[in-house]
Amino acid sequence: MKVYSGLAGIPVVKSSISYIDGERGILEYRGIPIQELVEHSDFLETAYLLVFGKLPAKEEYTRFVSDVKENQYLDMSVLNFLKELPKTTHPMKVLQSVIPVLSAYDKNTDVLDPQHHYSSLVKMLGQVPVITALWKRISVGENIVEPDSSLSYSENFLYMITGRRPDPVEGRVFDRCLILHAEHTMNASTFTAVVAVSTLADFYSAVSSAVGSLSGRLHGGANEKVYQMLSKIDSPEKIPAFIDRMLQNKKRIMGFGHRVYKTYDPRAKLLKKMLTEISSLKGGSRLIKTAEVFEKEALKRLESKKIYPNIDFYSGVLYSILGIPSRFYTSVFAMARIAGWVAHCKEYVKENKLFRPTQVYDGGHNIHYVPPEKRG
Ligand code: CMC
C-alpha cells in the first residue's frame, strides 16, 4: 500500500466553493475572480456568497448583516470566561477554547439542519471578531470597548481592538484583507473542519478544530512569524546575508512558498498593492521598506524553485499599519476564514461520509508485556 504523505495532490472532496489555478495564479470564489470581489464586494457579502452559493439579493444582504451585527454582543458568562484566562494565552488558543462555548447559546446544534448552518455562521461571524478584540484589551489590561453598530463590520473590529475610530480608508482596506482570507479550497484547516464535521460534530466544534490547525506556522501562523522575522532586521543592507544564513541552515522563509501556487500568490499581489495605497496615505514605515527589499532578495534565491511570496508575507505589515498587534494576525485570518470553513462544512454534510483513512502499520507483533522492575 502506498502512503500519500500530506495527501499532496489527492482530491478528498468535490466542491464548488472556490477554485485555484496554481500555475497561472488564479483564485475564484464561486467562479468570481478574487480581484473583482476585492474591488466591488465587502466581506459579509463575500461570506454570504461562499456559504450560500450566490450573491445575496438586497433584502437577503440586509438581513444577513443585521443578524451578524445582532450577534456582536457577548453573553456575560463568555466575557467572564475571557477574564479568567491567563493573560499570556495566545489569541488563537483563546479562540480555540471559546468558540465551542458559543454553541451553548445556539438553540439548534443539529449539524444536519440548515438552521444550524445559518445560526452558527452569524453567531461566529458576529462574536469571533469581538472576542479577538476584547482579548487584546483584556490581555494588556486596557478598558473594554463596546461594539458600535453604526460602524461597518470591519471598522467595528478596528475600533474595538485599537480603541480608535478608523478612517473609512482603513476600514475598507481591512475589509478587503478579510475578503482575501475568507476561503482557499482544501487547505489543512479546511480539511480539519471537514473531518470534524464528517463525524456529525456541530459547526462550532468543526471551526474550533480548524482554528487549532490554522495556528501552525506552516499555515496561518506564518503571518505572525513573518512579522517577527522582518522586525529582527534593523537595516536593509543586512537582508541578503540574513536570507543566505536562513537557507544555509535549512530554515523556511516565512511567508514564502505554497503547496498549490507555483507562481506569485494572487492574494499577495493584491495585498502588496493595498500596502502601497495605504502607505501613500499614512506614510511609509521601516517595516514596509524591509519587506520590499526582503521580497526582492528572497525571490532572487527562491524563484528558480517556484517559491514566491504567499498571502502571509504582506498581511502582517499591513495589519501593523492598521494598529493590530502581531500576536493577533493569525486570529484575524481565522475571523475571515470562518466563512470558508462553514461553507465547506455545509457542503460536506449534504452528502456526508465519515472520514476514516487507513495506515500502513510498520510496528512489531506479539511483543510481550514487561513488568516495570524488569525494564532496562
Ligand atoms: N523557504 C525555503 N525553502 C522552502 C520554502 C520556504 N518558505 N518553502 C518550500 N521550500 C523548499 C523546501 O525546503 C523544499 O526544498 P528541497 O526540495 O530542496 O528539500 C522544497 O521547497 C519543497 O518543500 P515542501 O515543504 O515539500 O513544499 P510544500 O509544497 O509542502 O510547502 C509550505 C508548502 C507552505 C509548507 C512551504 O512553502 C513553507 O514551509 N512555507 C513557509 C511557511 C508559510 O509561509 N506558510 C504559509 C502558507 S500560505 C498561507 C496559509 O496556508 O496559511
Short mmCIF file of C-alpha atoms and ligand atoms in Angstrom, two decimals:
data_model
loop_
_atom_site.label_atom_id
_atom_site.label_comp_id
_atom_site.label_asym_id
_atom_site.label_seq_id
_atom_site.Cartn_x
_atom_site.Cartn_y
_atom_site.Cartn_z
CA MET A 1 0.00 0.00 0.00
CA LYS A 2 1.33 3.44 -0.96
CA VAL A 3 1.21 6.21 1.66
CA TYR A 4 0.10 9.59 0.27
CA SER A 5 2.22 11.77 2.50
CA GLY A 6 0.44 15.04 3.31
CA LEU A 7 -2.28 13.94 0.82
CA ALA A 8 -0.48 16.19 -1.69
CA GLY A 9 -2.49 16.30 -4.91
CA ILE A 10 -5.13 13.82 -3.67
CA PRO A 11 -8.72 15.11 -4.04
CA VAL A 12 -10.76 14.36 -0.90
CA VAL A 13 -13.99 16.20 -1.76
CA LYS A 14 -15.95 17.57 -4.71
CA SER A 15 -16.56 21.28 -4.14
CA SER A 16 -17.99 24.27 -5.96
CA ILE A 17 -16.88 26.85 -3.38
CA SER A 18 -13.53 28.06 -4.71
CA TYR A 19 -11.01 27.33 -7.44
CA ILE A 20 -7.24 27.79 -7.71
CA ASP A 21 -5.05 27.55 -10.78
CA GLY A 22 -1.67 27.37 -9.08
CA GLU A 23 0.34 27.65 -12.29
CA ARG A 24 -1.42 30.79 -13.53
CA GLY A 25 -2.06 32.39 -10.13
CA ILE A 26 -5.85 32.37 -10.37
CA LEU A 27 -8.24 32.29 -7.42
CA GLU A 28 -12.03 32.39 -7.75
CA TYR A 29 -14.80 32.23 -5.16
CA ARG A 30 -17.90 30.56 -6.64
CA GLY A 31 -16.39 31.28 -10.06
CA ILE A 32 -15.87 35.02 -9.44
CA PRO A 33 -12.23 36.20 -9.71
CA ILE A 34 -10.89 37.35 -6.35
CA GLN A 35 -9.83 40.69 -7.89
CA GLU A 36 -13.49 41.52 -8.70
CA LEU A 37 -14.66 40.67 -5.20
CA VAL A 38 -11.91 42.76 -3.64
CA GLU A 39 -12.87 45.67 -5.83
CA HIS A 40 -16.68 45.53 -5.63
CA SER A 41 -17.81 43.34 -2.74
CA ASP A 42 -17.46 43.54 1.03
CA PHE A 43 -16.52 40.81 3.46
CA LEU A 44 -20.03 39.94 4.67
CA GLU A 45 -21.41 39.82 1.14
CA THR A 46 -18.48 37.56 0.13
CA ALA A 47 -19.11 35.34 3.17
CA TYR A 48 -22.74 35.00 2.07
CA LEU A 49 -21.62 34.16 -1.46
CA LEU A 50 -19.26 31.46 -0.21
CA VAL A 51 -21.73 29.83 2.15
CA PHE A 52 -24.96 30.12 0.15
CA GLY A 53 -23.50 29.86 -3.35
CA LYS A 54 -24.83 33.14 -4.74
CA LEU A 55 -24.53 36.86 -4.19
CA PRO A 56 -27.35 37.94 -1.85
CA ALA A 57 -30.35 39.91 -3.06
CA LYS A 58 -30.64 43.33 -1.40
CA GLU A 59 -33.04 42.18 1.34
CA GLU A 60 -31.06 38.97 1.97
CA TYR A 61 -27.90 41.06 2.41
CA THR A 62 -29.62 43.50 4.79
CA ARG A 63 -30.99 40.66 6.91
CA PHE A 64 -27.64 38.85 6.97
CA VAL A 65 -25.69 41.96 8.05
CA SER A 66 -28.28 42.72 10.70
CA ASP A 67 -28.19 39.10 12.03
CA VAL A 68 -24.37 39.24 12.24
CA LYS A 69 -24.45 42.60 14.00
CA GLU A 70 -27.08 41.39 16.48
CA ASN A 71 -24.58 38.71 17.45
CA GLN A 72 -21.85 41.19 18.30
CA TYR A 73 -22.85 41.29 21.95
CA LEU A 74 -21.27 38.64 24.15
CA ASP A 75 -23.06 36.91 26.97
CA MET A 76 -21.65 37.93 30.37
CA SER A 77 -20.50 34.37 31.07
CA VAL A 78 -18.37 34.37 27.89
CA LEU A 79 -16.87 37.70 28.91
CA ASN A 80 -16.17 36.35 32.40
CA PHE A 81 -14.59 33.24 30.88
CA LEU A 82 -12.23 35.51 28.93
CA LYS A 83 -11.39 37.49 32.04
CA GLU A 84 -10.41 34.28 33.89
CA LEU A 85 -7.91 33.11 31.25
CA PRO A 86 -4.18 33.64 31.88
CA LYS A 87 -3.27 36.96 30.22
CA THR A 88 -0.44 35.26 28.36
CA THR A 89 -2.82 32.95 26.45
CA HIS A 90 -2.19 33.25 22.72
CA PRO A 91 -5.24 34.72 20.90
CA MET A 92 -5.53 31.59 18.73
CA LYS A 93 -5.76 29.40 21.85
CA VAL A 94 -8.42 31.77 23.18
CA LEU A 95 -10.49 31.30 20.01
CA GLN A 96 -9.95 27.57 20.04
CA SER A 97 -11.31 27.34 23.57
CA VAL A 98 -14.12 29.91 23.42
CA ILE A 99 -15.73 29.01 20.08
CA PRO A 100 -17.15 25.66 21.33
CA VAL A 101 -18.66 27.50 24.31
CA LEU A 102 -20.70 29.64 21.89
CA SER A 103 -22.69 26.53 20.97
CA ALA A 104 -24.33 26.73 24.40
CA TYR A 105 -26.06 29.92 23.20
CA ASP A 106 -27.33 28.38 19.98
CA LYS A 107 -30.71 26.63 20.33
CA ASN A 108 -30.02 24.47 17.33
CA THR A 109 -26.83 22.44 17.13
CA ASP A 110 -28.16 19.76 14.78
CA VAL A 111 -25.41 19.59 12.19
CA LEU A 112 -27.82 18.32 9.52
CA ASP A 113 -30.27 21.20 9.96
CA PRO A 114 -29.79 24.26 7.64
CA GLN A 115 -30.98 26.41 10.55
CA HIS A 116 -27.84 25.40 12.48
CA HIS A 117 -25.71 26.32 9.48
CA TYR A 118 -27.20 29.81 9.46
CA SER A 119 -27.29 30.40 13.23
CA SER A 120 -23.74 29.16 13.81
CA LEU A 121 -22.46 31.24 10.87
CA VAL A 122 -23.98 34.53 12.06
CA LYS A 123 -23.00 33.81 15.67
CA MET A 124 -19.36 33.07 14.83
CA LEU A 125 -19.07 35.94 12.33
CA GLY A 126 -20.56 38.26 14.95
CA GLN A 127 -18.72 37.06 18.03
CA VAL A 128 -15.26 35.91 16.93
CA PRO A 129 -14.01 39.41 15.98
CA VAL A 130 -15.48 40.78 19.22
CA ILE A 131 -13.76 38.05 21.28
CA THR A 132 -10.48 38.75 19.45
CA ALA A 133 -10.69 42.49 20.04
CA LEU A 134 -11.74 42.07 23.68
CA TRP A 135 -8.93 39.62 24.30
CA LYS A 136 -6.40 42.17 23.04
CA ARG A 137 -7.73 44.72 25.51
CA ILE A 138 -8.23 42.34 28.46
CA SER A 139 -4.79 40.72 27.99
CA VAL A 140 -2.97 44.05 28.28
CA GLY A 141 -5.25 45.49 30.97
CA GLU A 142 -6.99 48.07 28.76
CA ASN A 143 -10.63 49.16 29.06
CA ILE A 144 -13.10 47.15 27.06
CA VAL A 145 -14.57 48.91 24.00
CA GLU A 146 -18.24 48.11 23.26
CA PRO A 147 -19.26 47.33 19.66
CA ASP A 148 -20.60 50.30 17.71
CA SER A 149 -23.37 49.22 15.34
CA SER A 150 -23.12 52.47 13.36
CA LEU A 151 -19.73 51.29 12.06
CA SER A 152 -19.23 48.76 9.28
CA TYR A 153 -18.26 45.20 10.26
CA SER A 154 -14.58 45.82 9.57
CA GLU A 155 -14.46 49.33 11.01
CA ASN A 156 -16.03 48.00 14.20
CA PHE A 157 -13.28 45.41 14.65
CA LEU A 158 -10.55 48.03 14.20
CA TYR A 159 -12.36 50.34 16.60
CA MET A 160 -12.76 47.65 19.26
CA ILE A 161 -9.19 46.39 19.09
CA THR A 162 -7.37 49.74 18.86
CA GLY A 163 -9.85 51.91 20.79
CA ARG A 164 -9.60 54.46 17.94
CA ARG A 165 -12.23 55.10 15.26
CA PRO A 166 -10.61 54.10 11.96
CA ASP A 167 -10.96 56.34 8.94
CA PRO A 168 -13.02 54.87 6.08
CA VAL A 169 -9.89 54.04 4.04
CA GLU A 170 -8.53 51.90 6.87
CA GLY A 171 -11.89 50.19 7.27
CA ARG A 172 -12.10 49.43 3.56
CA VAL A 173 -8.51 48.15 3.36
CA PHE A 174 -9.10 45.85 6.30
CA ASP A 175 -12.37 44.62 4.80
CA ARG A 176 -10.55 43.72 1.59
CA CYS A 177 -7.98 41.78 3.65
CA LEU A 178 -10.85 39.77 5.14
CA ILE A 179 -12.18 39.01 1.64
CA LEU A 180 -8.75 37.72 0.63
CA HIS A 181 -8.54 35.44 3.67
CA ALA A 182 -12.12 34.12 3.54
CA GLU A 183 -11.56 30.91 1.58
CA HIS A 184 -8.86 28.85 -0.11
CA THR A 185 -10.01 25.36 -1.23
CA MET A 186 -8.90 22.24 0.66
CA ASN A 187 -6.07 23.56 2.83
CA ALA A 188 -5.08 21.99 6.17
CA SER A 189 -7.54 23.89 8.38
CA THR A 190 -10.48 23.44 5.99
CA PHE A 191 -9.69 19.75 5.78
CA THR A 192 -9.62 19.66 9.60
CA ALA A 193 -13.07 21.30 9.72
CA VAL A 194 -14.49 18.87 7.20
CA VAL A 195 -13.01 15.85 9.01
CA ALA A 196 -14.60 17.06 12.26
CA VAL A 197 -17.99 17.69 10.68
CA SER A 198 -17.91 14.28 8.95
CA THR A 199 -18.33 12.76 12.43
CA LEU A 200 -21.51 14.91 12.66
CA ALA A 201 -19.90 17.17 15.25
CA ASP A 202 -21.56 20.60 15.13
CA PHE A 203 -20.12 23.60 13.26
CA TYR A 204 -18.68 25.18 16.43
CA SER A 205 -16.58 22.06 17.07
CA ALA A 206 -15.52 21.94 13.42
CA VAL A 207 -14.46 25.60 13.41
CA SER A 208 -12.60 25.35 16.71
CA SER A 209 -10.71 22.29 15.37
CA ALA A 210 -9.87 24.29 12.24
CA VAL A 211 -8.60 27.20 14.35
CA GLY A 212 -6.10 24.84 16.00
CA SER A 213 -4.93 23.65 12.62
CA LEU A 214 -4.65 27.19 11.24
CA SER A 215 -2.44 28.28 14.14
CA GLY A 216 0.62 26.31 12.97
CA ARG A 217 3.46 28.24 11.35
CA LEU A 218 3.31 26.28 8.10
CA HIS A 219 -0.28 27.54 7.69
CA GLY A 220 -1.93 30.71 9.11
CA GLY A 221 0.62 31.09 11.90
CA ALA A 222 3.13 32.18 9.23
CA ASN A 223 1.85 35.79 9.21
CA GLU A 224 2.92 36.39 12.82
CA LYS A 225 6.27 34.68 12.13
CA VAL A 226 6.86 36.93 9.07
CA TYR A 227 6.39 39.97 11.27
CA GLN A 228 8.83 38.60 13.87
CA MET A 229 11.37 37.80 11.14
CA LEU A 230 11.17 41.24 9.48
CA SER A 231 11.22 43.09 12.79
CA LYS A 232 14.56 41.46 13.68
CA ILE A 233 16.22 43.13 10.67
CA ASP A 234 17.43 46.60 11.60
CA SER A 235 18.84 47.60 8.22
CA PRO A 236 18.03 46.59 4.60
CA GLU A 237 21.74 46.00 3.85
CA LYS A 238 21.70 43.06 6.25
CA ILE A 239 18.91 41.28 4.35
CA PRO A 240 20.94 39.30 1.76
CA ALA A 241 23.19 37.78 4.45
CA PHE A 242 20.16 37.15 6.70
CA ILE A 243 18.39 35.18 3.96
CA ASP A 244 21.54 33.27 2.98
CA ARG A 245 22.05 32.25 6.61
CA MET A 246 18.47 31.01 6.86
CA LEU A 247 18.72 28.98 3.67
CA GLN A 248 22.12 27.54 4.59
CA ASN A 249 20.64 26.42 7.91
CA LYS A 250 17.71 24.82 6.03
CA LYS A 251 15.25 27.24 7.62
CA ARG A 252 12.00 28.10 5.84
CA ILE A 253 11.47 31.71 4.80
CA MET A 254 8.14 32.54 6.40
CA GLY A 255 5.53 33.95 4.01
CA PHE A 256 7.15 32.26 1.01
CA GLY A 257 6.14 29.09 -0.83
CA HIS A 258 2.84 27.32 -1.29
CA ARG A 259 1.66 23.77 -1.84
CA VAL A 260 -0.56 24.85 -4.78
CA TYR A 261 0.77 28.16 -6.15
CA LYS A 262 3.88 27.73 -8.24
CA THR A 263 3.76 31.41 -9.16
CA TYR A 264 3.02 34.63 -7.29
CA ASP A 265 0.04 34.13 -4.96
CA PRO A 266 -2.67 36.47 -6.37
CA ARG A 267 -3.68 37.39 -2.81
CA ALA A 268 -0.12 38.51 -2.02
CA LYS A 269 -0.17 40.65 -5.19
CA LEU A 270 -3.38 42.37 -4.05
CA LEU A 271 -2.10 42.86 -0.51
CA LYS A 272 1.10 44.42 -1.83
CA LYS A 273 -0.96 46.85 -3.93
CA MET A 274 -3.12 47.73 -0.92
CA LEU A 275 0.01 48.29 1.14
CA THR A 276 1.28 50.79 -1.43
CA GLU A 277 -2.12 52.56 -1.35
CA ILE A 278 -2.32 52.82 2.42
CA SER A 279 1.31 53.78 2.89
CA SER A 280 0.86 56.65 0.43
CA LEU A 281 -1.91 57.89 2.75
CA LYS A 282 -0.44 57.03 6.13
CA GLY A 283 3.23 57.36 5.28
CA GLY A 284 5.76 54.57 4.74
CA SER A 285 7.50 52.68 7.50
CA ARG A 286 10.79 50.92 8.07
CA LEU A 287 8.91 47.63 8.06
CA ILE A 288 7.46 48.26 4.58
CA LYS A 289 10.91 49.08 3.22
CA THR A 290 12.36 45.96 4.88
CA ALA A 291 9.56 43.80 3.44
CA GLU A 292 10.08 45.13 -0.08
CA VAL A 293 13.85 44.56 -0.05
CA PHE A 294 13.37 41.19 1.62
CA GLU A 295 10.94 40.08 -1.09
CA LYS A 296 13.36 41.08 -3.86
CA GLU A 297 16.31 39.31 -2.24
CA ALA A 298 14.33 36.17 -1.35
CA LEU A 299 12.96 35.93 -4.91
CA LYS A 300 16.50 36.11 -6.32
CA ARG A 301 17.28 32.94 -4.37
CA LEU A 302 13.95 31.07 -4.49
CA GLU A 303 12.21 31.92 -7.76
CA SER A 304 14.07 29.18 -9.65
CA LYS A 305 12.38 26.70 -7.26
CA LYS A 306 8.99 28.35 -7.97
CA ILE A 307 8.83 29.70 -4.43
CA TYR A 308 7.06 33.08 -4.29
CA PRO A 309 5.52 35.27 -1.60
CA ASN A 310 2.21 33.94 -0.26
CA ILE A 311 -0.69 35.73 1.45
CA ASP A 312 1.12 35.73 4.79
CA PHE A 313 4.09 37.76 3.59
CA TYR A 314 2.44 41.18 3.38
CA SER A 315 -0.66 40.78 5.59
CA GLY A 316 1.15 41.42 8.87
CA VAL A 317 2.91 44.51 7.51
CA LEU A 318 -0.50 45.86 6.52
CA TYR A 319 -2.07 44.99 9.88
CA SER A 320 0.78 46.73 11.70
CA ILE A 321 -0.15 49.97 9.87
CA LEU A 322 -3.77 49.48 10.97
CA GLY A 323 -2.64 49.19 14.61
CA ILE A 324 -3.25 45.45 15.10
CA PRO A 325 -0.62 43.81 17.36
CA SER A 326 1.33 40.93 15.77
CA ARG A 327 0.05 38.28 18.20
CA PHE A 328 -3.42 38.85 16.69
CA TYR A 329 -2.54 38.42 13.00
CA THR A 330 -3.49 34.74 12.81
CA SER A 331 -6.76 35.39 14.68
CA VAL A 332 -7.64 37.96 12.02
CA PHE A 333 -7.03 35.23 9.44
CA ALA A 334 -9.33 32.91 11.44
CA MET A 335 -12.08 35.58 11.70
CA ALA A 336 -12.24 35.72 7.92
CA ARG A 337 -11.78 32.00 7.27
CA ILE A 338 -14.93 31.20 9.30
CA ALA A 339 -16.79 31.89 6.03
CA GLY A 340 -14.81 29.26 4.09
CA TRP A 341 -14.88 26.68 6.90
CA VAL A 342 -18.66 26.98 7.31
CA ALA A 343 -19.17 26.87 3.54
CA HIS A 344 -17.20 23.61 3.31
CA CYS A 345 -18.91 22.06 6.35
CA LYS A 346 -22.34 22.91 4.90
CA GLU A 347 -21.38 21.47 1.53
CA TYR A 348 -19.82 18.34 3.02
CA VAL A 349 -22.63 17.25 5.34
CA LYS A 350 -25.10 17.28 2.45
CA GLU A 351 -23.60 14.00 1.29
CA ASN A 352 -21.73 13.13 4.41
CA LYS A 353 -19.22 10.33 4.54
CA LEU A 354 -17.22 9.79 7.72
CA PHE A 355 -13.50 10.39 7.13
CA ARG A 356 -11.70 7.27 8.21
CA PRO A 357 -8.49 6.79 6.22
CA THR A 358 -6.21 3.88 6.77
CA GLN A 359 -2.50 3.46 7.54
CA VAL A 360 0.43 1.27 6.71
CA TYR A 361 1.42 -0.37 10.00
CA ASP A 362 5.17 -0.73 10.39
CA GLY A 363 5.42 -1.71 14.06
CA GLY A 364 6.04 -5.14 15.62
CA HIS A 365 3.67 -8.01 16.60
CA ASN A 366 3.33 -10.34 19.59
CA ILE A 367 5.63 -8.28 21.77
CA HIS A 368 5.14 -9.28 25.39
CA TYR A 369 4.42 -7.01 28.34
CA VAL A 370 7.45 -6.40 30.61
CA PRO A 371 6.78 -5.52 34.27
CA PRO A 372 8.32 -2.15 35.37
CA GLU A 373 11.05 -3.79 37.56
CA LYS A 374 12.34 -5.80 34.60
CA ARG A 375 12.57 -2.88 32.12
CA GLY A 376 16.06 -1.78 31.14
N1 CMC B 1 11.68 28.76 2.38
C1 CMC B 1 12.70 27.99 1.95
N2 CMC B 1 12.54 26.87 1.27
C2 CMC B 1 11.30 26.47 1.01
C3 CMC B 1 10.18 27.21 1.42
C4 CMC B 1 10.42 28.40 2.12
N3 CMC B 1 9.41 29.15 2.55
N4 CMC B 1 9.07 26.58 1.03
C5 CMC B 1 9.45 25.48 0.39
N5 CMC B 1 10.79 25.40 0.40
C6 CMC B 1 11.62 24.36 -0.21
C7 CMC B 1 11.80 23.19 0.73
O1 CMC B 1 12.90 23.36 1.59
C8 CMC B 1 11.98 22.06 -0.24
O2 CMC B 1 13.30 22.11 -0.72
P1 CMC B 1 14.10 20.77 -1.10
O3 CMC B 1 13.31 20.14 -2.19
O4 CMC B 1 15.43 21.28 -1.53
O5 CMC B 1 14.13 19.96 0.16
C9 CMC B 1 11.06 22.42 -1.39
O6 CMC B 1 10.93 23.84 -1.33
C10 CMC B 1 9.68 21.79 -1.28
O7 CMC B 1 9.18 21.99 0.03
P2 CMC B 1 7.87 21.28 0.60
O8 CMC B 1 7.76 21.53 2.04
O9 CMC B 1 7.84 19.86 0.14
O10 CMC B 1 6.77 22.03 -0.23
P3 CMC B 1 5.29 22.25 0.15
O11 CMC B 1 4.59 22.47 -1.09
O12 CMC B 1 4.78 21.17 1.04
O13 CMC B 1 5.41 23.59 1.02
C11 CMC B 1 4.74 25.23 2.54
C12 CMC B 1 4.41 24.45 1.26
C13 CMC B 1 3.74 26.35 2.68
C14 CMC B 1 4.63 24.29 3.74
C15 CMC B 1 6.18 25.79 2.45
O14 CMC B 1 6.33 26.58 1.29
C16 CMC B 1 6.59 26.57 3.68
O15 CMC B 1 7.02 25.97 4.67
N6 CMC B 1 6.47 27.95 3.66
C17 CMC B 1 6.78 28.75 4.79
C18 CMC B 1 5.59 28.85 5.72
C19 CMC B 1 4.48 29.70 5.13
O16 CMC B 1 4.70 30.79 4.63
N7 CMC B 1 3.23 29.20 5.24
C20 CMC B 1 2.05 29.88 4.71
C21 CMC B 1 1.46 29.14 3.54
S1 CMC B 1 0.29 30.06 2.59
C22 CMC B 1 -0.98 30.55 3.58
C23 CMC B 1 -1.52 29.57 4.53
O17 CMC B 1 -1.78 28.41 4.19
O18 CMC B 1 -1.71 29.96 5.66
#
